[in-house]
mmCIF file of C-alpha atoms in Angstrom:
data_model
loop_
_atom_site.group_PDB
_atom_site.id
_atom_site.type_symbol
_atom_site.label_atom_id
_atom_site.label_comp_id
_atom_site.label_asym_id
_atom_site.label_seq_id
_atom_site.Cartn_x
_atom_site.Cartn_y
_atom_site.Cartn_z
ATOM 1 C CA THR A 122 -0.027 0.024 -0.012
ATOM 2 C CA ILE A 123 2.827 2.358 0.813
ATOM 3 C CA GLU A 124 4.342 1.696 -2.520
ATOM 4 C CA LEU A 125 1.024 2.522 -4.298
ATOM 5 C CA VAL A 126 0.668 5.899 -2.696
ATOM 6 C CA LEU A 127 4.399 6.785 -3.249
ATOM 7 C CA GLU A 128 4.213 5.774 -6.831
ATOM 8 C CA ALA A 129 1.221 8.060 -7.284
ATOM 9 C CA ALA A 130 3.098 10.868 -5.797
ATOM 10 C CA ARG A 131 6.014 10.063 -8.303
ATOM 11 C CA TRP A 132 3.815 10.705 -11.277
ATOM 12 C CA ALA A 133 2.811 14.190 -10.166
ATOM 13 C CA PRO A 134 3.873 16.989 -12.564
ATOM 14 C CA SER A 135 6.910 19.010 -11.619
ATOM 15 C CA TRP A 136 8.943 21.860 -13.052
ATOM 16 C CA ALA A 137 10.768 20.351 -16.179
ATOM 17 C CA ASN A 138 10.066 16.957 -14.708
ATOM 18 C CA THR A 139 12.822 17.694 -12.184
ATOM 19 C CA GLN A 140 10.947 15.819 -9.414
ATOM 20 C CA CYS A 141 12.490 17.875 -6.484
ATOM 21 C CA TRP A 142 10.642 15.934 -3.769
ATOM 22 C CA ARG A 143 11.925 13.187 -1.559
ATOM 23 C CA PHE A 144 9.742 11.140 0.660
ATOM 24 C CA ILE A 145 10.697 9.509 3.967
ATOM 25 C CA VAL A 146 8.537 6.816 5.420
ATOM 26 C CA VAL A 147 8.551 6.994 9.171
ATOM 27 C CA ARG A 148 7.337 3.869 11.407
ATOM 28 C CA ASP A 149 9.567 4.308 14.534
ATOM 29 C CA SER A 150 7.340 5.536 17.330
ATOM 30 C CA ASN A 151 9.962 7.669 18.777
ATOM 31 C CA ILE A 152 10.759 9.353 15.512
ATOM 32 C CA LYS A 153 7.004 10.047 15.040
ATOM 33 C CA LEU A 154 6.950 11.779 18.509
ATOM 34 C CA GLU A 155 9.941 14.006 17.614
ATOM 35 C CA LEU A 156 8.228 14.944 14.453
ATOM 36 C CA ALA A 157 5.027 15.743 16.296
ATOM 37 C CA SER A 158 7.015 17.997 18.722
ATOM 38 C CA THR A 159 7.860 20.361 15.760
ATOM 39 C CA LEU A 160 4.390 21.224 15.129
ATOM 40 C CA GLY A 161 3.775 23.525 18.113
ATOM 41 C CA ASP A 162 -0.070 24.187 18.772
ATOM 42 C CA ASN A 163 -0.967 22.536 15.283
ATOM 43 C CA PRO A 164 -4.123 20.551 15.877
ATOM 44 C CA ALA A 165 -2.705 17.685 13.959
ATOM 45 C CA THR A 166 0.111 17.058 16.676
ATOM 46 C CA ASP A 167 -1.836 13.936 18.164
ATOM 47 C CA ALA A 168 -2.428 12.537 14.713
ATOM 48 C CA ILE A 169 1.263 12.767 13.814
ATOM 49 C CA GLY A 170 2.336 11.173 16.941
ATOM 50 C CA ASN A 171 -0.142 8.259 16.945
ATOM 51 C CA ALA A 172 -0.387 7.519 13.134
ATOM 52 C CA PRO A 173 0.673 4.064 12.042
ATOM 53 C CA VAL A 174 2.765 5.600 9.263
ATOM 54 C CA VAL A 175 4.105 9.139 8.759
ATOM 55 C CA ILE A 176 5.397 10.145 5.276
ATOM 56 C CA VAL A 177 7.590 13.214 5.366
ATOM 57 C CA ALA A 178 7.920 15.201 2.175
ATOM 58 C CA CYS A 179 11.197 17.044 1.560
ATOM 59 C CA ALA A 180 12.452 19.040 -1.363
ATOM 60 C CA GLU A 181 15.744 19.553 -2.987
ATOM 61 C CA LEU A 182 16.243 23.318 -3.139
ATOM 62 C CA GLY A 183 17.543 25.066 -6.163
ATOM 63 C CA LYS A 184 16.162 22.467 -8.502
ATOM 64 C CA SER A 185 12.576 23.384 -9.294
ATOM 65 C CA GLY A 186 12.024 26.797 -11.032
ATOM 66 C CA TYR A 187 15.863 27.052 -11.805
ATOM 67 C CA TYR A 188 17.641 27.132 -15.187
ATOM 68 C CA GLN A 189 21.499 26.755 -15.281
ATOM 69 C CA GLY A 190 21.631 27.272 -11.455
ATOM 70 C CA LYS A 191 19.503 30.619 -11.481
ATOM 71 C CA PRO A 192 15.796 31.253 -10.837
ATOM 72 C CA ALA A 193 13.903 31.116 -14.210
ATOM 73 C CA THR A 194 10.991 33.321 -12.980
ATOM 74 C CA ASP A 195 10.198 35.959 -10.544
ATOM 75 C CA LYS A 196 8.577 33.249 -8.252
ATOM 76 C CA GLY A 197 11.910 32.009 -6.980
ATOM 77 C CA ASP A 198 12.194 28.241 -5.920
ATOM 78 C CA TRP A 199 9.093 26.302 -7.157
ATOM 79 C CA TYR A 200 9.565 23.483 -4.692
ATOM 80 C CA MET A 201 6.523 24.472 -2.821
ATOM 81 C CA PHE A 202 4.199 24.088 -5.831
ATOM 82 C CA ASP A 203 5.735 20.781 -6.942
ATOM 83 C CA VAL A 204 5.735 19.064 -3.457
ATOM 84 C CA ALA A 205 2.111 20.152 -3.076
ATOM 85 C CA LEU A 206 1.206 18.516 -6.501
ATOM 86 C CA ALA A 207 2.929 15.418 -5.420
ATOM 87 C CA MET A 208 1.223 15.375 -1.911
ATOM 88 C CA GLN A 209 -2.200 15.823 -3.629
ATOM 89 C CA ASN A 210 -1.674 12.786 -5.634
ATOM 90 C CA LEU A 211 -0.516 10.798 -2.579
ATOM 91 C CA VAL A 212 -3.500 11.937 -0.499
ATOM 92 C CA LEU A 213 -5.991 11.152 -3.135
ATOM 93 C CA THR A 214 -4.637 7.762 -3.919
ATOM 94 C CA ALA A 215 -4.651 6.957 -0.183
ATOM 95 C CA HIS A 216 -8.326 7.988 -0.126
ATOM 96 C CA SER A 217 -9.092 5.808 -2.973
ATOM 97 C CA LEU A 218 -7.522 2.757 -1.077
ATOM 98 C CA GLY A 219 -9.749 3.562 1.945
ATOM 99 C CA LEU A 220 -7.029 5.269 4.101
ATOM 100 C CA GLY A 221 -7.507 8.303 6.167
ATOM 101 C CA THR A 222 -4.944 10.994 5.911
ATOM 102 C CA VAL A 223 -4.125 14.436 7.347
ATOM 103 C CA HIS A 224 -1.719 16.792 5.351
ATOM 104 C CA VAL A 225 0.287 18.914 7.669
ATOM 105 C CA GLY A 226 2.069 21.975 6.376
ATOM 106 C CA ARG A 227 2.776 24.141 9.391
ATOM 107 C CA PHE A 228 5.705 23.389 11.696
ATOM 108 C CA GLU A 229 8.682 25.033 13.242
ATOM 109 C CA THR A 230 11.438 24.776 10.834
ATOM 110 C CA GLU A 231 14.348 25.120 13.272
ATOM 111 C CA LYS A 232 12.979 22.021 15.233
ATOM 112 C CA ALA A 233 12.401 19.999 12.090
ATOM 113 C CA ALA A 234 16.031 20.353 11.131
ATOM 114 C CA GLY A 235 19.162 19.223 13.045
ATOM 115 C CA ILE A 236 20.131 15.746 14.249
ATOM 116 C CA LEU A 237 17.895 13.083 12.717
ATOM 117 C CA SER A 238 19.667 10.033 14.186
ATOM 118 C CA HIS A 239 22.936 9.226 15.762
ATOM 119 C CA THR A 240 24.832 5.824 16.485
ATOM 120 C CA THR A 241 27.632 5.079 18.679
ATOM 121 C CA ARG A 242 29.787 1.854 18.702
ATOM 122 C CA SER A 243 32.459 0.862 21.231
ATOM 123 C CA ASP A 244 34.846 -2.052 20.910
ATOM 124 C CA THR A 245 36.644 -1.282 24.197
ATOM 125 C CA PHE A 246 37.903 -4.922 24.943
ATOM 126 C CA GLU A 247 39.319 -6.511 21.984
ATOM 127 C CA SER A 248 40.305 -3.175 20.183
ATOM 128 C CA ALA A 249 41.254 -1.183 23.272
ATOM 129 C CA PHE A 250 45.054 -1.065 22.561
ATOM 130 C CA LEU A 251 45.056 -0.489 18.721
ATOM 131 C CA LEU A 252 45.911 3.171 19.764
ATOM 132 C CA TRP A 253 47.694 3.943 23.123
ATOM 133 C CA VAL A 254 50.316 6.121 24.669
ATOM 134 C CA GLY A 255 53.720 5.059 25.814
ATOM 135 C CA LYS A 256 57.390 5.912 26.292
ATOM 136 C CA SER A 257 59.686 6.548 23.535
ATOM 137 C CA ASN A 258 60.948 3.589 21.420
ATOM 138 C CA ASN A 259 64.404 5.424 21.578
ATOM 139 C CA PRO A 260 66.408 3.621 24.331
ATOM 140 C CA ASN A 261 68.623 6.746 24.686
ATOM 141 C CA HIS A 262 65.655 9.084 25.399
ATOM 142 C CA GLU A 263 65.895 10.385 28.770
ATOM 143 C CA GLY A 264 62.531 12.123 29.228
ATOM 144 C CA ASN A 265 59.376 10.803 30.779
ATOM 145 C CA GLU A 266 57.090 12.117 27.974
ATOM 146 C CA LEU A 267 54.359 9.879 26.692
ATOM 147 C CA PHE A 268 53.907 9.403 22.867
ATOM 148 C CA ILE A 269 50.945 8.291 20.921
ATOM 149 C CA LYS A 270 51.436 4.842 19.424
ATOM 150 C CA MET A 271 49.310 2.685 17.149
ATOM 151 C CA HIS A 272 48.893 -0.568 15.151
ATOM 152 C CA GLY A 273 48.002 1.438 11.981
ATOM 153 C CA HIS A 274 47.246 -1.305 9.633
ATOM 154 C CA GLU A 275 44.925 -2.909 12.327
ATOM 155 C CA ILE A 276 43.125 0.510 12.791
ATOM 156 C CA TYR A 277 42.760 0.733 9.064
ATOM 157 C CA LYS A 278 41.151 -2.516 8.772
ATOM 158 C CA TYR A 279 38.932 -2.037 11.864
ATOM 159 C CA SER A 280 37.644 1.363 10.549
ATOM 160 C CA VAL A 281 36.905 0.172 6.907
ATOM 161 C CA ARG A 282 35.059 -2.823 8.448
ATOM 162 C CA THR A 283 32.923 -1.117 11.044
ATOM 163 C CA VAL A 284 32.369 2.625 10.140
ATOM 164 C CA PRO A 285 30.244 1.938 7.011
ATOM 165 C CA LYS A 286 28.078 -0.399 8.992
ATOM 166 C CA THR A 287 27.655 2.187 11.708
ATOM 167 C CA VAL A 288 26.821 4.934 9.339
ATOM 168 C CA LYS A 289 24.152 2.728 7.598
ATOM 169 C CA GLN A 290 22.657 1.975 11.062
ATOM 170 C CA SER A 291 22.158 5.772 11.514
ATOM 171 C CA LEU A 292 20.651 6.143 8.118
ATOM 172 C CA ASP A 293 18.261 3.179 8.692
ATOM 173 C CA THR A 294 17.315 4.750 12.005
ATOM 174 C CA ALA A 295 16.448 8.032 10.244
ATOM 175 C CA GLY A 296 14.475 6.373 7.654
ATOM 176 C CA LEU A 297 16.899 7.494 4.919
ATOM 177 C CA SER A 298 18.946 5.907 2.093
ATOM 178 C CA LEU A 299 22.443 6.857 1.095
ATOM 179 C CA THR A 300 20.908 8.373 -2.072
ATOM 180 C CA ASP A 301 19.167 10.949 0.109
ATOM 181 C CA VAL A 302 22.667 12.265 1.530
ATOM 182 C CA LYS A 303 24.403 15.305 0.058
ATOM 183 C CA MET A 304 27.605 15.104 1.770
ATOM 184 C CA VAL A 305 29.676 12.553 3.822
ATOM 185 C CA LEU A 306 31.983 14.151 6.314
ATOM 186 C CA ILE A 307 34.551 11.698 7.898
ATOM 187 C CA HIS A 308 37.242 12.214 10.430
ATOM 188 C CA GLN A 309 40.352 13.500 8.786
ATOM 189 C CA ALA A 310 42.724 10.782 10.042
ATOM 190 C CA ASN A 311 43.898 9.176 6.865
ATOM 191 C CA GLU A 312 42.972 10.115 3.211
ATOM 192 C CA LYS A 313 43.328 6.439 1.814
ATOM 193 C CA MET A 314 41.267 4.988 4.754
ATOM 194 C CA ASP A 315 38.504 7.618 4.432
ATOM 195 C CA ILE A 316 38.102 6.784 0.695
ATOM 196 C CA ALA A 317 37.924 3.116 1.473
ATOM 197 C CA ILE A 318 35.309 3.681 4.116
ATOM 198 C CA LEU A 319 33.353 5.641 1.632
ATOM 199 C CA GLU A 320 33.688 3.011 -1.083
ATOM 200 C CA ARG A 321 32.701 0.300 1.471
ATOM 201 C CA LEU A 322 29.519 2.478 2.403
ATOM 202 C CA PHE A 323 28.316 2.752 -1.201
ATOM 203 C CA LYS A 324 29.004 -0.993 -1.653
ATOM 204 C CA LEU A 325 26.546 -1.696 1.222
ATOM 205 C CA TYR A 326 23.808 -0.035 -0.837
ATOM 206 C CA ASP A 327 25.003 -1.762 -4.144
ATOM 207 C CA ILE A 328 25.793 1.652 -5.601
ATOM 208 C CA LYS A 329 28.780 1.578 -8.162
ATOM 209 C CA LYS A 330 29.247 5.193 -8.888
ATOM 210 C CA ILE A 331 30.091 7.433 -6.132
ATOM 211 C CA PRO A 332 29.187 11.149 -6.586
ATOM 212 C CA GLU A 333 32.296 13.220 -7.332
ATOM 213 C CA HIS A 334 32.066 15.827 -4.497
ATOM 214 C CA ILE A 335 30.253 13.963 -1.848
ATOM 215 C CA MET A 336 33.156 13.819 0.424
ATOM 216 C CA PRO A 337 35.270 16.883 1.226
ATOM 217 C CA MET A 338 38.834 16.252 2.419
ATOM 218 C CA THR A 339 41.287 18.580 4.263
ATOM 219 C CA ILE A 340 43.931 16.301 5.613
ATOM 220 C CA SER A 341 46.490 17.082 2.918
ATOM 221 C CA TRP A 342 46.816 20.695 4.128
ATOM 222 C CA LEU A 343 45.442 20.662 7.616
ATOM 223 C CA GLY A 344 46.455 17.215 8.843
ATOM 224 C CA ASN A 345 44.736 15.390 11.608
ATOM 225 C CA SER A 346 43.560 17.882 14.446
ATOM 226 C CA SER A 347 41.847 15.092 16.399
ATOM 227 C CA VAL A 348 38.325 16.021 17.452
ATOM 228 C CA ALA A 349 38.560 19.299 15.594
ATOM 229 C CA THR A 350 38.510 17.840 12.169
ATOM 230 C CA LEU A 351 34.804 17.492 11.649
ATOM 231 C CA PRO A 352 33.960 20.876 13.138
ATOM 232 C CA THR A 353 36.554 22.428 10.933
ATOM 233 C CA LEU A 354 35.449 20.559 7.940
ATOM 234 C CA LEU A 355 31.984 21.756 8.383
ATOM 235 C CA ASP A 356 32.866 25.328 8.853
ATOM 236 C CA LEU A 357 35.089 25.558 5.665
ATOM 237 C CA VAL A 358 31.973 24.069 3.735
ATOM 238 C CA GLN A 359 29.542 26.442 5.299
ATOM 239 C CA ARG A 360 31.875 29.414 4.513
ATOM 240 C CA GLY A 361 32.482 28.388 0.817
ATOM 241 C CA LYS A 362 36.140 27.623 1.329
ATOM 242 C CA LEU A 363 36.214 24.187 -0.328
ATOM 243 C CA LYS A 364 35.452 24.221 -3.925
ATOM 244 C CA ASN A 365 32.453 22.245 -5.380
ATOM 245 C CA HIS A 366 31.397 21.617 -1.786
ATOM 246 C CA LYS A 367 28.170 23.190 -0.415
ATOM 247 C CA LEU A 368 25.331 22.597 1.823
ATOM 248 C CA ARG A 369 21.942 24.161 1.539
ATOM 249 C CA SER A 370 19.041 24.320 4.032
ATOM 250 C CA GLY A 371 17.334 20.996 4.141
ATOM 251 C CA ASP A 372 20.315 18.904 2.789
ATOM 252 C CA ILE A 373 21.166 15.813 4.588
ATOM 253 C CA ALA A 374 24.757 15.390 5.719
ATOM 254 C CA VAL A 375 26.351 12.433 7.533
ATOM 255 C CA PHE A 376 29.206 12.805 10.011
ATOM 256 C CA ALA A 377 31.325 9.847 11.134
ATOM 257 C CA SER A 378 34.297 9.419 13.311
ATOM 258 C CA VAL A 379 36.567 6.823 14.463
ATOM 259 C CA GLY A 380 39.088 6.828 17.261
ATOM 260 C CA ALA A 381 40.775 5.561 20.455
ATOM 261 C CA GLY A 382 38.925 2.964 22.357
ATOM 262 C CA MET A 383 38.005 1.881 19.708
ATOM 263 C CA ASN A 384 34.983 4.190 19.480
ATOM 264 C CA ILE A 385 32.721 5.097 16.354
ATOM 265 C CA ASN A 386 30.216 7.769 16.047
ATOM 266 C CA SER A 387 27.782 8.448 13.297
ATOM 267 C CA MET A 388 25.288 11.263 12.993
ATOM 268 C CA VAL A 389 22.725 12.027 10.276
ATOM 269 C CA TYR A 390 21.967 15.850 10.154
ATOM 270 C CA ARG A 391 19.381 17.890 8.237
ATOM 271 C CA MET A 392 20.853 21.422 7.577
ATOM 272 C CA LEU A 393 18.951 24.467 9.005
#
């Protein structure tokens, strides 16, 4: 049934057949309650929180009503028109199948954006000492300083094996697919490793072609600044300092990190 109503939405007319809409099917009760919390005093709040299924309609900005990257009319972005037409098809088809629906359009934008899901994984027993601190390997060193040490190849294998799975878990929790993601930002520890992680992630979704500018990199000129790499990376993207990398309001970004412990963190974020 869900497939039928989504297929009806797909056949709706749109600007130059650009189909700027994206639909997210939400069944998780906690996520439905989070969505309901964005509605303020909207009378549909209870319906969203208690509905068996919630379908969230999103739009890719800068696509509908645009030609060669610029607005083609004085109406600006046409996403509201196109998404409304798609939702009309969806609601009418649901009604024809005997399903009750409520179409909600008023919500608090800032509450609807932000963190959609996050996943943490810790392998603090068998992988605890892949990265550690210890004394110098130089037998003639007289100081008591501690130095970072690692089993580099084992960390590489661990990261490539586990980070993609953790990211997919976050996307699954958010009700999203990798095709919904505009940008993947990974902790800048090792360029070769990050590329391998991205390739393995796309392989999990059986996607052979990786978008050219989906993963920005700074390690070649900024190095590894530990926990600061991801905030720095996002700041550079937001300020337009990284060529061909841009995030707009509503875009989905994935953040992932791996480090001592071993610990992995993954977060799915909708841009404000």
